[in-house]
Coordinates of C-alpha atoms in Angstrom, one line a residue:
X1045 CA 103.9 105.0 77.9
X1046 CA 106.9 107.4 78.2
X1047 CA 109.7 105.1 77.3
X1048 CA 113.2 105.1 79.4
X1049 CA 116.4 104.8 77.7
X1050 CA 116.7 100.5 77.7
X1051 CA 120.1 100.1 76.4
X1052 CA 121.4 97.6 79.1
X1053 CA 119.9 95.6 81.5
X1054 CA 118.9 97.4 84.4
X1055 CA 117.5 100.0 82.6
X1056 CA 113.8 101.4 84.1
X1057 CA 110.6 100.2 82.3
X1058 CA 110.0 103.5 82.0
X1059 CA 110.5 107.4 82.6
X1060 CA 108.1 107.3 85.4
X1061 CA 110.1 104.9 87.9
X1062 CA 112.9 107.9 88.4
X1063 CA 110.5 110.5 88.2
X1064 CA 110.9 112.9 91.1
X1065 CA 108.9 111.4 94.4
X1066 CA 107.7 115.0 94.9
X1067 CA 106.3 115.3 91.1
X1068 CA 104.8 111.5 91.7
X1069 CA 103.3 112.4 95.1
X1070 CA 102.0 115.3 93.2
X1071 CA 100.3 113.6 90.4
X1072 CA 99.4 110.6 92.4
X1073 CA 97.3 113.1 94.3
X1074 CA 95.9 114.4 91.8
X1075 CA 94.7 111.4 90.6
X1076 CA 93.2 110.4 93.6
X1077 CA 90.6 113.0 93.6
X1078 CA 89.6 112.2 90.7
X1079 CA 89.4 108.6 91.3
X1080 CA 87.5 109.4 94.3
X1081 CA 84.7 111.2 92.3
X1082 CA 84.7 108.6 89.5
X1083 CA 84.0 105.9 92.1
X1084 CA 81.3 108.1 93.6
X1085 CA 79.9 109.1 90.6
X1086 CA 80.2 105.4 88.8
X1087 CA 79.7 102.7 91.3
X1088 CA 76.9 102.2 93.6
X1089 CA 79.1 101.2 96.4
X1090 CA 81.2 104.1 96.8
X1091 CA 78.3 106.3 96.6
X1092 CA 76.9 105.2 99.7
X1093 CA 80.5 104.4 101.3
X1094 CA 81.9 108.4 100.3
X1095 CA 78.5 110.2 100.0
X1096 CA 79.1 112.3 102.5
X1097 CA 82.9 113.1 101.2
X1098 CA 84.1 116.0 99.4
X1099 CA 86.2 114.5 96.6
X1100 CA 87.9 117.4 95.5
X1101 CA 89.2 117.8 98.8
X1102 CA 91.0 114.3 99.1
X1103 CA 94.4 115.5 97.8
X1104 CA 96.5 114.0 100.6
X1105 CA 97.6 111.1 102.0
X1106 CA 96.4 112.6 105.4
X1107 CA 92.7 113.2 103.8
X1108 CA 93.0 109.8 102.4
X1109 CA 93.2 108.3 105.9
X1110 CA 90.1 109.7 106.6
X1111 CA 87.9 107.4 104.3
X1112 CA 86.7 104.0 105.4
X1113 CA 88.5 100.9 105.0
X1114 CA 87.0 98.2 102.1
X1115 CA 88.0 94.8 102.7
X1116 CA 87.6 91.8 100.9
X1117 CA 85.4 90.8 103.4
X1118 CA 82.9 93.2 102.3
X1119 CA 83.1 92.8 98.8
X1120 CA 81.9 89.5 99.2
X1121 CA 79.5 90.3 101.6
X1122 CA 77.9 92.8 99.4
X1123 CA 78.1 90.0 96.3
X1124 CA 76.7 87.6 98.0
X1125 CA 73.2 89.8 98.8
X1126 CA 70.8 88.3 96.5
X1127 CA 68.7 91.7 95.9
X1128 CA 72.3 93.2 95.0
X1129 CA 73.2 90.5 92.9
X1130 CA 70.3 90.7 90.6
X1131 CA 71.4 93.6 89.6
X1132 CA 75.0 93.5 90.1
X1133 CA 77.7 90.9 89.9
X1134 CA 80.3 92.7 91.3
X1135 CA 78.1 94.2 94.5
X1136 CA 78.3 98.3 93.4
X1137 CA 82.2 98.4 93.2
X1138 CA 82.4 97.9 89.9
X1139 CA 82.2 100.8 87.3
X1140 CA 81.8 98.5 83.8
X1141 CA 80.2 95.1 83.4
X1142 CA 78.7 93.6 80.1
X1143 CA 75.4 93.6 78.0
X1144 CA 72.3 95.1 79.6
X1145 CA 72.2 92.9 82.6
X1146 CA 74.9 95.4 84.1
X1147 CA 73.6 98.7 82.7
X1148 CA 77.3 99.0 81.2
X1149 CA 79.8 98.0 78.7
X1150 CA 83.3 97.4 78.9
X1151 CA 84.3 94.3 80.8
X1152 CA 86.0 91.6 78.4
X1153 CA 86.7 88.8 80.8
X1154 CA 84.9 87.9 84.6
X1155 CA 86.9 85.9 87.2
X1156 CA 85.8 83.9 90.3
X1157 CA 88.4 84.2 92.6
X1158 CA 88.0 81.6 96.7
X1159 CA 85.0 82.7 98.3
X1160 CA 83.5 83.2 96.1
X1161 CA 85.2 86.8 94.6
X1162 CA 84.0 88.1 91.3
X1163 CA 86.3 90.4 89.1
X1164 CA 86.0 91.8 85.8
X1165 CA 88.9 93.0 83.8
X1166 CA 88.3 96.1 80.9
X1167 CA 89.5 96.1 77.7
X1168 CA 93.6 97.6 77.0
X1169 CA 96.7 96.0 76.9
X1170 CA 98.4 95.4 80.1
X1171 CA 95.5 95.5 81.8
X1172 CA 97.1 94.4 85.3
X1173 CA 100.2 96.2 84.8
X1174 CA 102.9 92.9 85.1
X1175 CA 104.9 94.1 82.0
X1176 CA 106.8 96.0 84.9
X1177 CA 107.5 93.6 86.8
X1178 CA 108.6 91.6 84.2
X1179 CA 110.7 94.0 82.7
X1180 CA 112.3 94.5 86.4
X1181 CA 113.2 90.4 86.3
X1182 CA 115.2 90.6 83.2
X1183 CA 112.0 89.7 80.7
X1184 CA 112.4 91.1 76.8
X1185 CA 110.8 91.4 74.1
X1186 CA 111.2 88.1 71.9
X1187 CA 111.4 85.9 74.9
X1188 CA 109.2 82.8 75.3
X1189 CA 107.7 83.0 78.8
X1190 CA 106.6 79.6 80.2
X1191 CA 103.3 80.6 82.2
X1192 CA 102.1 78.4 85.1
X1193 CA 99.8 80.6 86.8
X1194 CA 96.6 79.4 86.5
X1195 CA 94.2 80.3 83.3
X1196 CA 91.0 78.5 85.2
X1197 CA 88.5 80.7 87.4
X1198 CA 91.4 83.4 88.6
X1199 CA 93.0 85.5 86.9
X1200 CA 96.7 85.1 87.5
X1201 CA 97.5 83.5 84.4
X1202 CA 96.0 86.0 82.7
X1203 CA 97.6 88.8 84.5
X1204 CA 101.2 87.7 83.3
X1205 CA 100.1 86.0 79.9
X1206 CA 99.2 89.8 79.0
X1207 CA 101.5 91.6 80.7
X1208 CA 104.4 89.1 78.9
X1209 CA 102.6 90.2 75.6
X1210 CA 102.6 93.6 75.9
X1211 CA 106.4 93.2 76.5
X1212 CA 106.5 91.6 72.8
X1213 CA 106.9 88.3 74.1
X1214 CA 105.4 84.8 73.4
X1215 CA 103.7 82.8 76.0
X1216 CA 103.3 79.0 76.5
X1217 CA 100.2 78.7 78.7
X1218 CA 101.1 76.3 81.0
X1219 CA 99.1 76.8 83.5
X1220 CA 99.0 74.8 86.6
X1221 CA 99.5 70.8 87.1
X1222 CA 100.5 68.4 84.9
X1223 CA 104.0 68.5 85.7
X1224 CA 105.7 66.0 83.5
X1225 CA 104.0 67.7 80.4
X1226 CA 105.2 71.1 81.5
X1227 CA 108.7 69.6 81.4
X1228 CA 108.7 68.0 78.0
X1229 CA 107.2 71.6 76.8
X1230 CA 110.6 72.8 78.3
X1231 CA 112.8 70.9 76.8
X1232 CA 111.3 71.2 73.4
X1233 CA 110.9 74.4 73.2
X1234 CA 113.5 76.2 75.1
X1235 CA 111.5 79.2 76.9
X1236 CA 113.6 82.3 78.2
X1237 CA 111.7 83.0 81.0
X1238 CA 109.1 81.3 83.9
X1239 CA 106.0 82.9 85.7
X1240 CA 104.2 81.2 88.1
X1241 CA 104.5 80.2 92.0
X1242 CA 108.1 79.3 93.1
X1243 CA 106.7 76.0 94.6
X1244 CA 106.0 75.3 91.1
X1245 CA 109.3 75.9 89.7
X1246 CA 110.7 73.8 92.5
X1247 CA 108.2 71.1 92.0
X1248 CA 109.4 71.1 88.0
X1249 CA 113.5 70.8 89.5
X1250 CA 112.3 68.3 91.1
X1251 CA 110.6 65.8 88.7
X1252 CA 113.8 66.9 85.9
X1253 CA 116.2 65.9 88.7
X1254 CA 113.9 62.7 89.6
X1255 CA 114.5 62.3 85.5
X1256 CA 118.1 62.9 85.9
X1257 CA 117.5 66.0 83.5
X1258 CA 118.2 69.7 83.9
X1259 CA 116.5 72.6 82.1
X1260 CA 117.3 74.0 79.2
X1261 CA 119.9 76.7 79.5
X1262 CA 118.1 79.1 78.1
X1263 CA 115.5 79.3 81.1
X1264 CA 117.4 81.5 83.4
X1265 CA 114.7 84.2 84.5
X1266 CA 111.9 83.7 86.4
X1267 CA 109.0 86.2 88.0
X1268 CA 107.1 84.5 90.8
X1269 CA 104.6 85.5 93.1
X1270 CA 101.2 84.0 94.9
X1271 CA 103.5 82.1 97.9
X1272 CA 106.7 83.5 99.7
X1273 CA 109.9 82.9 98.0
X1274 CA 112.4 82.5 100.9
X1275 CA 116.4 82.7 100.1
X1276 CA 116.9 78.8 100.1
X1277 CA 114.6 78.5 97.4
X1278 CA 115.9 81.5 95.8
X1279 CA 119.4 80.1 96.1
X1280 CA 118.1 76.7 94.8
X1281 CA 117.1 78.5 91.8
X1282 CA 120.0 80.2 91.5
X1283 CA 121.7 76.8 91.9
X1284 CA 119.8 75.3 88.7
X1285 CA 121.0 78.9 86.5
X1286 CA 117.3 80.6 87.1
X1287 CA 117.6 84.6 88.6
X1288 CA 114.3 84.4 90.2
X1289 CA 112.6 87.9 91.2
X1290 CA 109.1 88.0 93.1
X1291 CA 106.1 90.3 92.4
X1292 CA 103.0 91.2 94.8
X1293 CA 99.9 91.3 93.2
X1294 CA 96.5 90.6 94.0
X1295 CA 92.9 89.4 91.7
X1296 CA 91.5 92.5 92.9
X1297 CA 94.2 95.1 92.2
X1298 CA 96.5 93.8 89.8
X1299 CA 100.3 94.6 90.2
X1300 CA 101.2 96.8 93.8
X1301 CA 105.1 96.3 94.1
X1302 CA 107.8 94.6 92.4
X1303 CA 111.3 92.9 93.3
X1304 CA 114.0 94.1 91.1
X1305 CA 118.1 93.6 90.2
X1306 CA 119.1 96.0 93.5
X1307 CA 117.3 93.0 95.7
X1308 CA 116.2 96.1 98.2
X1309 CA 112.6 95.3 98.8
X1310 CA 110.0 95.8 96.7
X1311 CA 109.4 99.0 94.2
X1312 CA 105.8 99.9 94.9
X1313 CA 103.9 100.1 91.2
X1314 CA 103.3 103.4 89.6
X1315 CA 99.3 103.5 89.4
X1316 CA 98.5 102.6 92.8
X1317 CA 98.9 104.2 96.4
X1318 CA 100.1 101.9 99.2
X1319 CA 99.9 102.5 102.7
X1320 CA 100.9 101.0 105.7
X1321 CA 98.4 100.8 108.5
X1322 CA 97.8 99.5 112.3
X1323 CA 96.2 96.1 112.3
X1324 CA 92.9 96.6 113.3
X1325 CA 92.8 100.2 112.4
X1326 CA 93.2 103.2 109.5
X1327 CA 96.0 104.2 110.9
X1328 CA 98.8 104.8 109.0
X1329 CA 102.4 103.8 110.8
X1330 CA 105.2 105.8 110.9
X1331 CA 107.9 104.6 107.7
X1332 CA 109.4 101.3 108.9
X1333 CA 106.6 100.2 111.5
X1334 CA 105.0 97.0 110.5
X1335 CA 101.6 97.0 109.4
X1336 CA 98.9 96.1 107.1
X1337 CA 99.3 97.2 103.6
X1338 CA 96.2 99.3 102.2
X1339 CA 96.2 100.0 98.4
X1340 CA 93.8 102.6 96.5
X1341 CA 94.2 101.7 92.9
X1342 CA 93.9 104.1 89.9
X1343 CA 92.0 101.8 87.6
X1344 CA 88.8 103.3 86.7
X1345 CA 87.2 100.3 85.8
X1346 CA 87.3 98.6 89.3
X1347 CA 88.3 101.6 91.6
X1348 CA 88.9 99.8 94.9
X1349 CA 89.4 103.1 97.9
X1350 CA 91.7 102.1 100.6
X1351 CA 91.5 98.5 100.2
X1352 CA 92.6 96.6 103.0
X1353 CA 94.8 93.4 101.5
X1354 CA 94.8 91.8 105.0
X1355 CA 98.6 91.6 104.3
X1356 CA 101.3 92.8 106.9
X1357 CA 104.4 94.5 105.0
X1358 CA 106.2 97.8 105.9
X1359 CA 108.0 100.6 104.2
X1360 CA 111.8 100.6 103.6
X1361 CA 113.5 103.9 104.1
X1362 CA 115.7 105.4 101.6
X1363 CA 115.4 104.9 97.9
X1364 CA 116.1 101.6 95.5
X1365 CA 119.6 101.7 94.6
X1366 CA 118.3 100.6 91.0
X1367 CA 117.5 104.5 90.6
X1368 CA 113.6 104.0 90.9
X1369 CA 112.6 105.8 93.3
X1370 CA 109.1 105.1 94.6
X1371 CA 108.7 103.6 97.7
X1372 CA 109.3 100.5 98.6
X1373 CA 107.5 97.5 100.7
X1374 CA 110.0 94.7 102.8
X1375 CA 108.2 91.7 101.0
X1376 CA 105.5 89.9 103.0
X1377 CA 105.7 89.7 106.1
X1378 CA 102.5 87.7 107.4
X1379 CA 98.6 88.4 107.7
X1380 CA 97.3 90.8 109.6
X1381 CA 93.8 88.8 110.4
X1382 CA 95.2 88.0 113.8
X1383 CA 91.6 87.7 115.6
X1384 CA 91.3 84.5 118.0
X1385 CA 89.1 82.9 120.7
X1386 CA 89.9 83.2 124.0
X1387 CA 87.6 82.0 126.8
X1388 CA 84.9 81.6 124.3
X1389 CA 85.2 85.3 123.1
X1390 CA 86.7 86.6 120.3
X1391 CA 89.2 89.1 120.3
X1392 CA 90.0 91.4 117.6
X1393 CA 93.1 93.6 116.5
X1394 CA 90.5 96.6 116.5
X1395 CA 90.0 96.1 120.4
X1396 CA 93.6 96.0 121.2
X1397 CA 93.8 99.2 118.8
X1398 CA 90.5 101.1 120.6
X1399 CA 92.6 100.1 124.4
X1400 CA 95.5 102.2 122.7
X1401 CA 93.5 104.9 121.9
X1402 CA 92.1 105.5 125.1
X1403 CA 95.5 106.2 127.0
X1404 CA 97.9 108.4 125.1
X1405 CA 100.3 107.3 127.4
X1406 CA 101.0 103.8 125.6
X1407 CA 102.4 103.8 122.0
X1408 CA 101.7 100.4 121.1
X1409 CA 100.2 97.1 122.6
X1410 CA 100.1 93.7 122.0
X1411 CA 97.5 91.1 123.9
X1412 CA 99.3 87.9 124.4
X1413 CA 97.6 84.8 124.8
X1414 CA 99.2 81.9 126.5
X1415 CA 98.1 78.8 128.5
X1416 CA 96.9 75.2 127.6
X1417 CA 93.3 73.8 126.1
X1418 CA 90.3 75.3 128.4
X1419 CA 92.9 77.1 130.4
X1420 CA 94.0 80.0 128.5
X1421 CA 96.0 83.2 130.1
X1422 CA 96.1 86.8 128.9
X1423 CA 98.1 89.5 129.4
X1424 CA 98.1 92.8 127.5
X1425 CA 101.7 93.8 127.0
X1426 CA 101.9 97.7 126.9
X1427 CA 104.9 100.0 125.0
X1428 CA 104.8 103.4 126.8
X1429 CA 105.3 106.4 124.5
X1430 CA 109.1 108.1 124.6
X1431 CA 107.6 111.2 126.7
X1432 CA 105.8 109.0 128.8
X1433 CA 108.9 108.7 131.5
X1434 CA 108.0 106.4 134.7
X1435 CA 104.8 104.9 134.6
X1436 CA 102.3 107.3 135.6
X1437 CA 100.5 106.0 138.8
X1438 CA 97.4 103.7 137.8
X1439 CA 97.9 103.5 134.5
X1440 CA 98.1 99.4 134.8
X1441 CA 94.6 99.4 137.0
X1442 CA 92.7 101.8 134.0
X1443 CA 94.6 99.4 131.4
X1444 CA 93.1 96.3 133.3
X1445 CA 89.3 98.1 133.5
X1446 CA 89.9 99.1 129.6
X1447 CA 90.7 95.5 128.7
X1448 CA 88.3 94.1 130.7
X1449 CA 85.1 96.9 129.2
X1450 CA 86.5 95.8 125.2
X1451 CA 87.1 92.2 125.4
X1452 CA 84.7 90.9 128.2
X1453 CA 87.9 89.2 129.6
X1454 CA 90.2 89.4 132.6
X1455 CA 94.0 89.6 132.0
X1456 CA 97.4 91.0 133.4
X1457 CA 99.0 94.1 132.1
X1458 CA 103.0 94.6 131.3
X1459 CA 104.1 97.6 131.1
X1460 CA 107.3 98.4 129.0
X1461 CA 109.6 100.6 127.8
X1462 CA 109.6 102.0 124.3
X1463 CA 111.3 99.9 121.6
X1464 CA 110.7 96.5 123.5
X1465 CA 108.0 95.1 121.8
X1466 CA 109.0 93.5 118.4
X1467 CA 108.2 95.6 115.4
X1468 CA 106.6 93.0 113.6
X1469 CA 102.9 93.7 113.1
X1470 CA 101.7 91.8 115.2
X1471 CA 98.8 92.9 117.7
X1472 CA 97.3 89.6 119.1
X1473 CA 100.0 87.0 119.5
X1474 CA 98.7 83.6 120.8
X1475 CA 101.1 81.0 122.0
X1476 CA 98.9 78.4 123.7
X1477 CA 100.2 74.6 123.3
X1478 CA 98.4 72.4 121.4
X1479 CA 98.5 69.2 123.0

């Protein structure tokens, strides 16, 4: 690791967080050829997925966007075939495994993650690079760091238990539950530092509050992640003497962006490459546009391409006025699974995305579903382009007949100016009463 001057607080982990973003595009690029072939050359998956793609020739973000999506849907899919699976835990995207029953070595631990998920993590230190992020909340070396992610099945705890170590800190492996013990291990043994969900830490105020007790003093920095953190908890935190920062991080990727002391979004992590796509679609948004987050990881162990995280985020303009200067996501900002029944049909963000494509008159749409129980209403609410001007004649009629030839359903059609609809990611909104 090339090691950044430290001296005072918020210092950079490292040299490459103020690197400049044209010599990180530049290597990141680099690296993702490479990746590319290792993941064609090393996992069964990717060879059929990319067989027909020139690696060498992915050294864009533009080339990128080209290659299919993986979701986590898929993975699971191709776990859970049984002729795959007698060969193959981890369903071809996996490049190590363990003894002969994988035909590779490498993998120290295996995780089941809800679905079930299967991941295996390689050997190294730091393996899912949260010293970072750790560093970023105000975690040292010599700091005890209370850990209550959980060490059973997933790999959270494990994630910031080595992370925390590779910092040169201890950990007390909390883990998850057993609230009243987690308290007395506070107060006897005085940790520096928390990890684990902020409904956790909340849920521990609580009980000591319940107990008329506070913390001890010394535990005032905290690194959450797995649930949002809005600013009331934060501020209840803050309230008790704990700086809390959040992380986003997933089983399957490890560490993707990170919350430091500038409080301006989060820093996107140095070993993967994040973009911001329309739901439904590949399609990258332009820079503040809401959308699903896509990440291609540089691990070579599990080299996920363009992996869809089903998460909506977008990308903050400007650089972090902490002096790192890779780009940054706005936190999370929902899901981007927004598929529902209507009428007995499903509809998709991918149709609403293939109605866009076929008029390059409209810039975005959203498909709006309204109504009571059994009597749903639909109407497809249109955002002309800029050059558009007036409506061209028709357009709402062909809208209609494209509506009607992707979804199988009848609806009305709003046309609208640009910049009216919200720019929050979301494609199929659906506010139908419940009673």
């Amino acid at each position: 690791m090339d090691i950044a001057d430290r001296s005072h607080r918020d210092a950079p982990y490292d040299r490459l967080e103020t690197r400049d973003p044209a010599e990180r595009e530049a290597t990141l690029m680099q690296a993702l050829a490479a990746q590319v072939a290792h993941a064609q050359r090393t996992t069964a998956a990717y060879a059929e997925l990319l067989r027909e793609v020139d690696a060498s020739a992915v050294v864009s973000r533009a080339a990128l966007a080209r290659l299919p999506l993986t979701r986590k849907a898929d993975l699971m899919e191709r776990q859970r075939q049984q002729q795959q699976r007698e060969h193959d835990v981890f369903g071809g995207h996996s490049a190590i495994g363990w003894r002969r029953r994988q035909g590779a070595g490498g993998a120290v631990k295996v995780y089941q993650s809800p679905g079930p998920l299967y991941e295996p993590e390689g050997p190294g230190p730091d393996y899912w690079r949260m010293a970072r992020a750790l560093w970023a909340a105000g975690v040292r070396a010599g700091d005890l760091v209370h850990n209550s992610f959980s060490y059973h099945l997933t790999p959270a705890g494990a994630m910031m238990d080595s992370g925390a170590r590779a910092l040169g800190c201890t950990v007390f492996p909390g883990g998850v539950g057993n609230t009243e013990l987690q308290l007395q291990a506070m107060h006897d043994l005085h940790p520096d530092a928390y990890a684990g969900t902020p409904g956790f830490l909340k849920i521990v105020l609580d009980k000591a509050a319940e107990q008329q007790q506070t913390l001890p003093a010394s535990l005032c920095k905290a690194l959450v992640s797995g649930e949002a953190c809005p600013p009331s908890l934060r501020q209840a935190f803050a309230e008790s003497g704990i700086e809390a920062y959040q992380c986003y991080a997933t089983a399957e990727l490890g560490l993707i962006a990170y919350e430091t002391a500038a409080r301006a979004g989060l820093v996107v992590d140095e070993q993967v490459i994040v973009e911001i796509v329309r739901p439904g679609t590949g399609e990258p948004v332009p820079e503040g546009d809401v959308g699903e987050v896509v990440v291609t990881t540089l691990n070579p162990d599990h080299p996920l391409i363009r992996f869809a995280t089903g998460d909506l985020s977008a990308l903050l303009p400007g650089r972090c006025p902490s002096g790192r200067t890779n780009i940054r996501l706005r936190g999370w900002l929902g899901r981007a699974d927004q598929s529902t029944k209507v009428r007995g049909m499903f509809v998709t963000p991918t149709q609403v995305a293939d109605i866009v494509r076929r008029h390059p008159e409209v810039r975005r749409a959203r498909l709006v579903v309204s109504g009571s129980p059994a009597q749903d209403q639909l109407s497809l609410r249109v955002e002309l382009t800029p050059d558009a001007g007036a409506a061209p004649a028709g357009l709402a009629e062909r809208l209609t007949e494209s509506l009607r030839d992707l979804t199988k359903l009848r609806g009305e059609v709003e046309l609208l100016a640009p910049g009216t609809l919200p720019n929050d990611g979301k494609v199929i909104e659906d506010l139908r009463r419940q009673d």
